Short mmCIF file of C-alpha atoms and ligand atoms in Angstrom, two decimals:
data_model
loop_
_atom_site.label_atom_id
_atom_site.label_comp_id
_atom_site.label_asym_id
_atom_site.label_seq_id
_atom_site.Cartn_x
_atom_site.Cartn_y
_atom_site.Cartn_z
CA UNK A 1 98.63 60.50 57.26
CA UNK A 2 100.62 58.46 59.79
CA UNK A 3 99.87 58.20 63.49
CA UNK A 4 102.85 60.36 64.31
CA UNK A 5 101.29 63.23 62.31
CA UNK A 6 98.44 63.51 64.78
CA UNK A 7 98.42 65.66 67.89
CA UNK A 8 97.59 64.05 71.23
CA UNK A 9 94.07 65.43 71.19
CA UNK A 10 93.49 64.00 67.68
CA UNK A 11 94.95 60.67 68.78
CA UNK A 12 92.64 60.61 71.81
CA UNK A 13 89.63 61.09 69.50
CA UNK A 14 90.81 58.19 67.33
CA UNK A 15 91.51 55.98 70.33
CA UNK A 16 88.08 56.70 71.73
CA UNK A 17 86.29 55.96 68.48
CA UNK A 18 88.23 52.72 68.08
CA UNK A 19 89.88 53.88 64.83
CA UNK A 20 93.26 53.00 66.37
CA UNK A 21 94.33 50.97 69.37
CA UNK A 22 96.70 52.06 72.09
CA UNK A 23 98.98 49.21 71.06
CA UNK A 24 99.22 50.65 67.54
CA UNK A 25 99.94 54.15 68.81
CA UNK A 26 102.52 52.89 71.31
CA UNK A 27 104.15 50.74 68.65
CA UNK A 28 104.35 53.73 66.32
CA UNK A 29 106.11 55.74 69.05
CA UNK A 30 108.53 52.90 69.76
CA UNK A 31 109.28 52.59 66.04
CA UNK A 32 109.90 56.35 65.80
CA UNK A 33 112.26 56.12 68.79
CA UNK A 34 114.18 53.29 67.12
CA UNK A 35 114.56 55.25 63.89
CA UNK A 36 115.29 58.69 65.32
CA UNK A 37 116.66 58.51 68.79
CA UNK A 38 120.15 57.40 67.91
CA UNK A 39 120.58 60.84 66.37
CA UNK A 40 118.41 62.92 68.75
CA UNK A 41 119.08 61.13 72.08
CA UNK A 42 115.91 62.35 73.74
CA UNK A 43 115.45 59.22 75.86
CA UNK A 44 117.57 57.82 78.66
CA UNK A 45 115.41 54.74 79.18
CA UNK A 46 112.58 53.11 77.25
CA UNK A 47 110.90 49.96 78.57
CA UNK A 48 109.18 48.87 75.36
CA UNK A 49 107.76 45.65 76.80
CA UNK A 50 106.24 47.47 79.76
CA UNK A 51 104.75 50.20 77.53
CA UNK A 52 103.18 47.65 75.19
CA UNK A 53 101.78 45.74 78.14
CA UNK A 54 100.15 48.90 79.56
CA UNK A 55 98.71 49.65 76.10
CA UNK A 56 97.32 46.13 75.67
CA UNK A 57 95.67 46.28 79.09
CA UNK A 58 93.94 49.57 78.22
CA UNK A 59 92.82 48.22 74.81
CA UNK A 60 91.30 45.18 76.55
CA UNK A 61 89.46 47.35 79.02
CA UNK A 62 88.11 49.46 76.17
CA UNK A 63 86.89 46.38 74.35
CA UNK A 64 85.12 45.26 77.52
CA UNK A 65 83.33 48.63 77.56
CA UNK A 66 84.87 49.85 80.81
CA UNK A 67 84.90 53.57 81.38
CA UNK A 68 88.39 54.92 80.83
CA UNK A 69 90.36 57.97 81.93
CA UNK A 70 91.00 61.26 80.16
CA UNK A 71 94.24 60.10 78.50
CA UNK A 72 93.23 56.50 77.84
CA UNK A 73 95.82 54.77 75.68
CA UNK A 74 97.95 57.86 75.05
CA UNK A 75 101.75 57.48 75.35
CA UNK A 76 103.45 60.02 77.64
CA UNK A 77 107.21 60.43 78.17
CA UNK A 78 108.55 61.57 81.55
CA UNK A 79 111.48 63.80 82.32
CA UNK A 80 114.00 61.78 84.32
CA UNK A 81 113.36 63.98 87.38
CA UNK A 82 109.96 62.35 88.09
CA UNK A 83 109.78 59.18 90.17
CA UNK A 84 108.03 56.20 88.65
CA UNK A 85 107.95 53.04 90.69
CA UNK A 86 110.21 50.35 89.25
CA UNK A 87 111.76 52.52 86.51
CA UNK A 88 115.14 54.27 86.79
CA UNK A 89 115.23 57.97 87.78
CA UNK A 90 118.67 59.50 87.48
CA UNK A 91 118.07 63.24 86.96
CA UNK A 92 120.74 62.70 84.29
CA UNK A 93 123.31 62.53 87.10
CA UNK A 94 125.92 59.93 87.97
CA UNK A 95 124.87 60.63 91.54
CA UNK A 96 121.56 58.81 91.00
CA UNK A 97 122.78 56.26 88.48
CA UNK A 98 121.10 52.95 89.29
CA UNK A 99 118.37 54.50 91.50
CA UNK A 100 114.97 52.84 91.07
CA UNK A 101 112.27 54.75 92.96
CA UNK A 102 110.04 52.61 95.17
CA UNK A 103 107.05 54.91 94.64
CA UNK A 104 105.21 57.01 92.04
CA UNK A 105 105.25 60.80 91.88
CA UNK A 106 101.77 62.31 92.28
CA UNK A 107 101.67 63.19 88.58
CA UNK A 108 102.59 59.61 87.69
CA UNK A 109 99.71 58.35 89.83
CA UNK A 110 97.46 60.85 88.06
CA UNK A 111 98.67 59.68 84.62
CA UNK A 112 98.01 56.08 85.61
CA UNK A 113 94.53 57.03 86.85
CA UNK A 114 93.95 58.75 83.50
CA UNK A 115 94.98 55.47 81.77
CA UNK A 116 97.96 56.96 79.96
CA UNK A 117 100.80 54.72 78.72
CA UNK A 118 104.13 55.59 80.37
CA UNK A 119 106.59 55.36 77.53
CA UNK A 120 110.01 56.17 78.92
CA UNK A 121 112.36 58.56 80.62
CA UNK A 122 113.80 61.61 78.91
CA UNK A 123 117.21 63.26 79.04
CA UNK A 124 117.74 66.56 80.83
CA UNK A 125 120.37 68.83 82.28
CA UNK A 126 121.72 67.28 85.47
CA UNK A 127 119.29 67.94 88.35
CA UNK A 128 117.42 70.33 85.98
CA UNK A 129 120.26 72.86 86.08
CA UNK A 130 120.89 74.19 82.61
CA UNK A 131 119.38 75.43 79.40
CA UNK A 132 120.79 73.15 76.73
CA UNK A 133 121.12 69.46 77.86
CA UNK A 134 124.90 69.89 77.80
CA UNK A 135 124.93 69.36 81.57
CA UNK A 136 123.52 65.83 81.29
CA UNK A 137 125.95 63.20 82.56
CA UNK A 138 124.67 60.90 79.81
CA UNK A 139 125.26 62.90 76.63
CA UNK A 140 123.68 65.79 74.86
CA UNK A 141 120.18 65.81 73.29
CA UNK A 142 120.04 67.31 69.81
CA UNK A 143 117.45 69.68 68.40
CA UNK A 144 115.35 67.75 65.82
CA UNK A 145 115.23 70.90 63.63
CA UNK A 146 119.01 71.02 63.37
CA UNK A 147 121.07 68.26 64.93
CA UNK A 148 124.07 70.53 65.42
CA UNK A 149 122.05 72.68 67.83
CA UNK A 150 120.79 72.36 71.39
CA UNK A 151 117.09 71.65 72.02
CA UNK A 152 117.00 73.93 75.07
CA UNK A 153 116.82 72.74 78.62
CA UNK A 154 116.56 71.54 81.17
CA UNK A 155 113.61 69.43 79.95
CA UNK A 156 115.57 68.77 76.77
CA UNK A 157 114.52 65.22 75.96
CA UNK A 158 110.85 65.83 76.76
CA UNK A 159 110.76 68.71 74.25
CA UNK A 160 112.88 67.03 71.56
CA UNK A 161 110.88 63.79 71.77
CA UNK A 162 107.60 65.64 71.11
CA UNK A 163 109.14 67.81 68.37
CA UNK A 164 110.48 64.70 66.60
CA UNK A 165 107.10 62.99 67.04
CA UNK A 166 108.57 60.15 69.12
CA UNK A 167 105.80 60.73 71.67
CA UNK A 168 102.64 62.84 71.35
CA UNK A 169 103.08 64.44 74.80
CA UNK A 170 105.53 64.51 77.68
CA UNK A 171 106.04 66.02 81.10
CA UNK A 172 108.85 68.33 82.14
CA UNK A 173 109.66 70.56 85.08
CA UNK A 174 110.17 74.31 85.02
CA UNK A 175 112.15 76.12 87.72
CA UNK A 176 113.29 79.08 85.63
CA UNK A 177 112.06 78.24 82.14
CA UNK A 178 112.88 74.59 81.65
CA UNK A 179 109.57 73.79 79.95
CA UNK A 180 108.93 77.00 78.03
CA UNK A 181 112.49 77.55 76.79
CA UNK A 182 112.93 74.10 75.14
CA UNK A 183 109.32 74.22 73.87
CA UNK A 184 110.16 77.53 72.16
CA UNK A 185 113.43 76.26 70.71
CA UNK A 186 111.84 73.02 69.48
CA UNK A 187 108.71 74.58 67.93
CA UNK A 188 106.13 72.96 70.22
CA UNK A 189 103.78 74.01 73.03
CA UNK A 190 104.87 73.82 76.68
CA UNK A 191 103.24 75.14 79.81
CA UNK A 192 104.38 75.96 83.32
CA UNK A 193 101.28 76.16 85.50
CA UNK A 194 100.82 78.30 88.62
CA UNK A 195 103.03 77.31 91.54
CA UNK A 196 100.79 75.02 93.60
CA UNK A 197 98.54 73.88 90.73
CA UNK A 198 100.32 70.53 90.45
CA UNK A 199 101.77 68.49 93.30
CA UNK A 200 105.56 68.22 93.37
CA UNK A 201 105.43 64.98 95.39
CA UNK A 202 107.90 62.64 93.69
CA UNK A 203 109.57 65.40 91.66
CA UNK A 204 113.24 65.28 92.63
CA UNK A 205 113.79 68.76 94.05
CA UNK A 206 116.04 71.41 92.54
CA UNK A 207 114.68 74.70 93.96
CA UNK A 208 111.49 73.89 95.82
CA UNK A 209 109.94 77.37 95.88
CA UNK A 210 110.26 77.63 92.07
CA UNK A 211 109.86 74.07 90.71
CA UNK A 212 106.64 73.24 88.87
CA UNK A 213 105.71 70.28 86.65
CA UNK A 214 104.00 70.84 83.31
CA UNK A 215 103.14 69.32 79.92
CA UNK A 216 104.53 69.48 76.36
CA UNK A 217 102.49 68.78 73.22
CA UNK A 218 102.26 69.74 69.57
CA UNK A 219 99.19 71.90 70.08
CA UNK A 220 97.45 73.85 72.83
CA UNK A 221 94.51 71.48 73.21
CA UNK A 222 96.82 68.54 73.92
CA UNK A 223 98.65 70.53 76.57
CA UNK A 224 95.30 71.59 78.10
CA UNK A 225 94.16 67.97 78.27
CA UNK A 226 97.33 66.70 79.97
CA UNK A 227 97.27 69.67 82.37
CA UNK A 228 93.72 68.78 83.38
CA UNK A 229 94.77 65.18 84.04
CA UNK A 230 97.73 66.00 86.30
CA UNK A 231 96.45 69.06 88.22
CA UNK A 232 94.83 69.13 91.62
CA UNK A 233 95.41 69.15 95.33
CA UNK A 234 97.65 66.59 97.03
CA UNK A 235 98.12 66.70 100.80
CA UNK A 236 101.62 65.22 100.35
CA UNK A 237 102.86 68.53 98.89
CA UNK A 238 102.10 71.29 101.38
CA UNK A 239 102.39 73.91 98.63
CA UNK A 240 99.79 72.25 96.42
CA UNK A 241 96.70 74.42 96.49
CA UNK A 242 93.21 73.13 97.13
CA UNK A 243 91.32 74.74 94.26
CA UNK A 244 88.94 73.11 91.80
CA UNK A 245 90.56 72.10 88.49
CA UNK A 246 88.67 73.51 85.49
CA UNK A 247 88.02 71.24 82.53
CA UNK A 248 90.75 72.81 80.43
CA UNK A 249 90.30 70.25 77.65
CA UNK A 250 86.75 71.50 77.10
CA UNK A 251 87.17 75.23 77.76
CA UNK A 252 90.29 75.65 75.60
CA UNK A 253 88.26 76.20 72.43
CA UNK A 254 85.83 78.69 73.94
CA UNK A 255 86.34 82.10 72.37
CA UNK A 256 87.71 84.92 74.47
CA UNK A 257 86.16 88.32 74.06
CA UNK A 258 87.57 91.57 75.36
CA UNK A 259 91.05 90.09 75.85
CA UNK A 260 93.54 92.64 77.12
CA UNK A 261 97.16 91.90 76.30
CA UNK A 262 100.11 93.58 77.98
CA UNK A 263 103.49 94.11 76.38
CA UNK A 264 106.62 95.10 78.26
CA UNK A 265 108.83 97.53 76.28
CA UNK A 266 112.03 96.23 77.96
CA UNK A 267 111.36 92.77 76.50
CA UNK A 268 112.10 94.19 73.08
CA UNK A 269 115.29 96.07 73.93
CA UNK A 270 118.96 95.18 73.41
CA UNK A 271 119.82 91.49 73.51
CA UNK A 272 116.73 90.27 71.66
CA UNK A 273 117.46 88.82 68.22
CA UNK A 274 115.78 90.92 65.51
CA UNK A 275 114.05 87.97 63.84
CA UNK A 276 112.56 86.92 67.17
CA UNK A 277 111.42 90.48 67.92
CA UNK A 278 109.74 90.65 64.50
CA UNK A 279 107.96 87.29 64.91
CA UNK A 280 106.69 88.15 68.39
CA UNK A 281 105.52 91.59 67.25
CA UNK A 282 103.61 90.10 64.36
CA UNK A 283 102.02 87.57 66.74
CA UNK A 284 100.83 90.54 68.81
CA UNK A 285 99.44 92.08 65.60
CA UNK A 286 97.49 88.87 65.04
CA UNK A 287 95.91 89.35 68.46
CA UNK A 288 95.07 92.95 67.55
CA UNK A 289 93.39 91.78 64.37
CA UNK A 290 91.40 89.28 66.44
CA UNK A 291 90.01 92.13 68.53
CA UNK A 292 92.36 92.07 71.52
CA UNK A 293 93.33 95.33 73.11
CA UNK A 294 97.11 95.69 73.42
CA UNK A 295 98.70 98.08 75.89
CA UNK A 296 102.09 98.63 77.45
CA UNK A 297 102.66 97.59 81.05
CA UNK A 298 105.70 98.16 83.24
CA UNK A 299 107.65 95.50 85.12
CA UNK A 300 110.31 97.77 86.63
CA UNK A 301 112.05 95.08 88.68
CA UNK A 302 112.25 92.54 85.86
CA UNK A 303 115.84 93.57 85.20
CA UNK A 304 116.85 91.96 88.51
CA UNK A 305 115.27 88.61 87.72
CA UNK A 306 118.43 86.72 86.67
CA UNK A 307 120.40 87.82 89.75
CA UNK A 308 117.46 87.15 92.06
CA UNK A 309 116.76 83.76 90.54
CA UNK A 310 120.33 82.50 90.69
CA UNK A 311 120.65 83.49 94.35
CA UNK A 312 117.39 81.81 95.35
CA UNK A 313 117.68 78.75 93.09
CA UNK A 314 121.29 78.04 94.08
CA UNK A 315 120.53 78.55 97.78
CA UNK A 316 117.66 76.09 97.64
CA UNK A 317 119.71 73.68 95.53
CA UNK A 318 122.57 73.73 98.04
CA UNK A 319 120.09 72.72 100.72
CA UNK A 320 118.13 70.18 98.63
CA UNK A 321 121.22 68.47 97.26
CA UNK A 322 122.88 68.08 100.66
CA UNK A 323 121.07 64.74 101.00
CA UNK A 324 123.29 63.21 98.30
CA UNK A 325 126.24 62.28 100.45
CA UNK A 326 126.71 58.60 99.68
CA UNK A 327 124.96 57.60 102.92
CA UNK A 328 121.47 59.05 102.90
CA UNK A 329 121.22 59.01 99.11
CA UNK A 330 123.29 58.67 96.01
CA UNK A 331 126.57 57.39 94.69
CA UNK A 332 129.15 56.28 97.27
CA UNK A 333 132.88 56.47 96.48
CA UNK A 334 134.89 53.33 97.06
CA UNK A 335 138.22 54.85 97.97
CA UNK A 336 138.46 57.01 101.13
CA UNK A 337 140.18 57.02 104.53
CA UNK A 338 137.55 58.54 106.79
CA UNK A 339 133.97 59.79 106.85
CA UNK A 340 134.72 63.31 105.63
CA UNK A 341 136.76 61.98 102.75
CA UNK A 342 133.93 59.65 101.88
CA UNK A 343 131.43 62.51 101.67
CA UNK A 344 133.83 64.62 99.64
CA UNK A 345 134.78 61.81 97.26
CA UNK A 346 131.16 60.68 96.80
CA UNK A 347 129.95 64.19 96.01
CA UNK A 348 133.04 64.98 93.96
CA UNK A 349 132.52 61.92 91.76
CA UNK A 350 128.72 62.00 91.64
CA UNK A 351 128.01 65.63 90.69
CA UNK A 352 128.94 67.35 87.44
CA UNK A 353 130.66 70.75 87.18
CA UNK A 354 127.52 72.92 86.90
CA UNK A 355 125.82 71.25 89.87
CA UNK A 356 128.95 71.79 91.95
CA UNK A 357 129.12 75.44 90.87
CA UNK A 358 125.53 75.99 92.01
CA UNK A 359 125.98 74.20 95.33
CA UNK A 360 129.00 76.41 96.03
CA UNK A 361 127.20 79.61 95.00
CA UNK A 362 124.17 78.69 97.11
CA UNK A 363 126.20 77.66 100.14
CA UNK A 364 128.05 80.96 99.95
CA UNK A 365 124.81 82.98 99.67
CA UNK A 366 123.39 81.20 102.74
CA UNK A 367 126.50 81.44 104.89
CA UNK A 368 126.64 83.51 108.06
CA UNK A 369 127.45 87.11 107.25
CA UNK A 370 126.23 86.87 103.66
CA UNK A 371 122.74 85.49 104.28
CA UNK A 372 121.08 88.91 104.74
CA UNK A 373 123.15 90.51 102.04
CA UNK A 374 122.34 87.92 99.35
CA UNK A 375 119.59 85.44 100.17
CA UNK A 376 117.28 87.71 102.20
CA UNK A 377 117.85 90.57 99.74
CA UNK A 378 116.90 88.26 96.86
CA UNK A 379 113.69 87.29 98.66
CA UNK A 380 112.80 90.98 99.00
CA UNK A 381 113.40 91.63 95.30
CA UNK A 382 111.33 88.54 94.50
CA UNK A 383 108.42 90.14 96.34
CA UNK A 384 108.84 93.36 94.33
CA UNK A 385 108.84 91.36 91.09
CA UNK A 386 105.57 89.71 92.11
CA UNK A 387 104.07 93.09 93.03
CA UNK A 388 104.94 94.44 89.58
CA UNK A 389 102.98 91.58 88.03
CA UNK A 390 100.03 92.11 90.41
CA UNK A 391 99.88 95.76 89.30
CA UNK A 392 100.20 94.83 85.60
CA UNK A 393 97.41 92.26 85.88
CA UNK A 394 95.09 94.99 87.17
CA UNK A 395 95.28 96.40 83.65
CA UNK A 396 95.67 93.37 81.37
CA UNK A 397 94.70 89.67 81.29
CA UNK A 398 97.89 88.21 79.85
CA UNK A 399 101.38 89.51 79.12
CA UNK A 400 102.82 88.53 75.72
CA UNK A 401 106.49 88.49 74.81
CA UNK A 402 109.42 86.41 73.64
CA UNK A 403 110.43 83.09 75.22
CA UNK A 404 114.14 83.27 74.47
CA UNK A 405 116.52 86.03 73.30
CA UNK A 406 117.83 83.89 70.42
CA UNK A 407 116.80 80.77 68.51
CA UNK A 408 118.50 77.43 69.32
CA UNK A 409 122.25 77.94 69.60
CA UNK A 410 124.97 75.56 68.47
CA UNK A 411 126.09 72.72 70.73
CA UNK A 412 129.20 73.95 72.55
CA UNK A 413 128.56 77.64 71.83
CA UNK A 414 127.82 78.63 75.44
CA UNK A 415 129.04 75.55 77.28
CA UNK A 416 132.06 77.33 78.77
CA UNK A 417 130.30 80.59 79.53
CA UNK A 418 127.84 80.07 82.39
CA UNK A 419 126.66 83.68 82.38
CA UNK A 420 125.74 83.57 78.67
CA UNK A 421 123.87 80.33 79.39
CA UNK A 422 122.04 81.89 82.36
CA UNK A 423 120.96 84.82 80.18
CA UNK A 424 119.07 82.51 77.83
CA UNK A 425 116.36 82.32 80.55
CA UNK A 426 115.95 86.07 80.89
CA UNK A 427 112.30 86.11 79.73
CA UNK A 428 111.10 82.98 81.50
CA UNK A 429 112.48 83.31 85.04
CA UNK A 430 110.16 86.03 86.32
CA UNK A 431 107.07 83.78 86.02
CA UNK A 432 108.77 81.32 88.40
CA UNK A 433 109.80 84.03 90.85
CA UNK A 434 106.19 85.31 90.84
CA UNK A 435 104.64 81.81 90.72
CA UNK A 436 102.56 82.60 87.62
CA UNK A 437 101.25 80.34 84.85
CA UNK A 438 102.97 80.80 81.49
CA UNK A 439 102.90 79.06 78.12
CA UNK A 440 105.22 78.94 75.13
CA UNK A 441 103.78 78.33 71.67
CA UNK A 442 105.19 78.44 68.14
CA UNK A 443 104.97 81.85 66.40
CA UNK A 444 107.39 81.62 63.49
CA UNK A 445 110.77 80.55 62.15
CA UNK A 446 114.09 82.24 61.57
CA UNK A 447 115.39 82.52 58.02
CA UNK A 448 117.63 79.59 58.97
CA UNK A 449 114.53 77.48 59.65
CA UNK A 450 114.68 77.43 63.45
CA UNK A 451 111.48 77.71 65.53
CA UNK A 452 110.54 80.86 67.44
CA UNK A 453 108.31 80.83 70.53
CA UNK A 454 105.73 83.26 71.89
CA UNK A 455 105.26 83.44 75.65
CA UNK A 456 101.98 84.30 77.38
CA UNK A 457 101.99 84.83 81.14
CA UNK A 458 98.82 85.02 83.19
CA UNK A 459 97.37 85.67 86.63
CA UNK A 460 97.82 83.01 89.32
CA UNK A 461 95.44 80.07 88.72
CA UNK A 462 94.22 81.63 85.47
CA UNK A 463 95.60 78.81 83.29
CA UNK A 464 92.23 78.57 81.62
CA UNK A 465 92.49 82.05 80.12
CA UNK A 466 96.16 81.59 79.19
CA UNK A 467 95.30 78.40 77.33
CA UNK A 468 92.34 79.98 75.56
CA UNK A 469 94.42 83.01 74.56
CA UNK A 470 97.09 80.65 73.20
CA UNK A 471 94.51 78.60 71.32
CA UNK A 472 92.99 81.79 69.85
CA UNK A 473 96.33 82.57 68.18
CA UNK A 474 97.04 78.95 67.21
CA UNK A 475 93.61 78.61 65.56
CA UNK A 476 94.45 81.35 63.05
CA UNK A 477 98.06 80.36 62.31
CA UNK A 478 99.75 77.19 61.11
CA UNK A 479 103.21 77.34 62.75
CA UNK A 480 102.32 74.46 65.06
CA UNK A 481 101.61 72.16 62.10
CA UNK A 482 105.19 72.37 60.81
CA UNK A 483 107.58 69.68 61.85
CA UNK A 484 111.25 68.86 61.40
CA UNK A 485 111.97 67.18 58.03
CA UNK A 486 108.47 67.63 56.82
N1 LIG B 501 118.06 77.21 83.01
C1 LIG B 501 117.60 77.51 84.34
C2 LIG B 501 118.59 76.97 85.33
O1 LIG B 501 119.55 76.47 84.90
C3 LIG B 501 116.23 76.94 84.55
C4 LIG B 501 116.25 75.50 84.81
C5 LIG B 501 114.90 74.95 85.11
O2 LIG B 501 113.88 75.59 84.87
N2 LIG B 501 114.90 73.75 85.69
O3 LIG B 501 118.42 77.03 86.51
#
């Protein structure tokens, strides 16, 4: 069994016992990247020398008997939206091409404190807007299960890199599904924690009231361990909540008794692929057989989630992205006659088509005369969506359902149809609007051999139970052990 066959939690055991060194694990990842990434294109930047140096330093400290952090020696890849001092951060946009952050994001500081090895920067949809990687300014990432298909997005490279075993774990960001959707389409585990669980300091903003950072891994325990390492209060993000962080890595294997699972009938109506519906229903049967009680719950406002999300996300994006004007931040055009032309040319050259579309939609929704009609209305519906969840969680502990309406689609299939692309997030968006924790984990394959994901959503700050419920299913199934080409 090669190193790349092991999950992050298994690798951590081996690193701790001295069976392998961090240098060996890092070298194995770098070798896998060399072999596979020409085809997959999960990474935008890999600093091999720097990664090996970090690994060697951790190995030396281990040999000296120093006490080491939770992720000691484990390689982690970062979505290109997270600032790491001295390494490029482009958000897969020409606008930020050449930008080298002078500081670390809070999660990067946490990873360094946990003695992880920062392996490289992963491809994504530009500024995290998209569901397929086709909006990257630097080329598409391919799904390791079928290279003619998309890996999902926007954390495309972070998901594909883990699925192809080029890194044991990675971080992504999830504003409307960007961790769970690619995790589902790539057959791995990905979690969006509660809004406020993890500091967004140093996460380049898309829609600040929805953005959350979270981990990818090949099994639930690995995701629990990385989540534990990066969670916690940070005064530099005013929305980060000061609550104790449970030891998820330890509690994840504790059995859950009396679990109550909610299912939402509308999740299984028109638009959901029949193979996905069947796989998710049989996952729910597994829970029944494990003693969980399953009952229907209603989320009556869920049908407005796409409209609500695109009004709020685009409005916030139009505000957040106004800083990229060629003066404060970002690419500056070289040919212009006056200041206004310079702004227009810089933004026109720096942003891709989808980012421009969203800035225009958001600016429109915020403009005088339309503000109350669109933006304020969307905020009101958002509150109703949250209230539906609050009522549902009076009756059940987690809500189970699909992650995506279809399995991974072909590259190009939806590229010219923004609405079809937006609909691929129909099951993931409501957790962001309500600020809830949610996980995606493998629950089957289509007859064509493409992965299918199961989503579990939980109460705010109840990540612990969501992880344990996910692990309970994973422990009795073997979907997570399958891998592309193997
Ligand atoms: N696909 C959604 C969007 O394009 C979600 C993106 C995300 O979660 N960052 O906005």
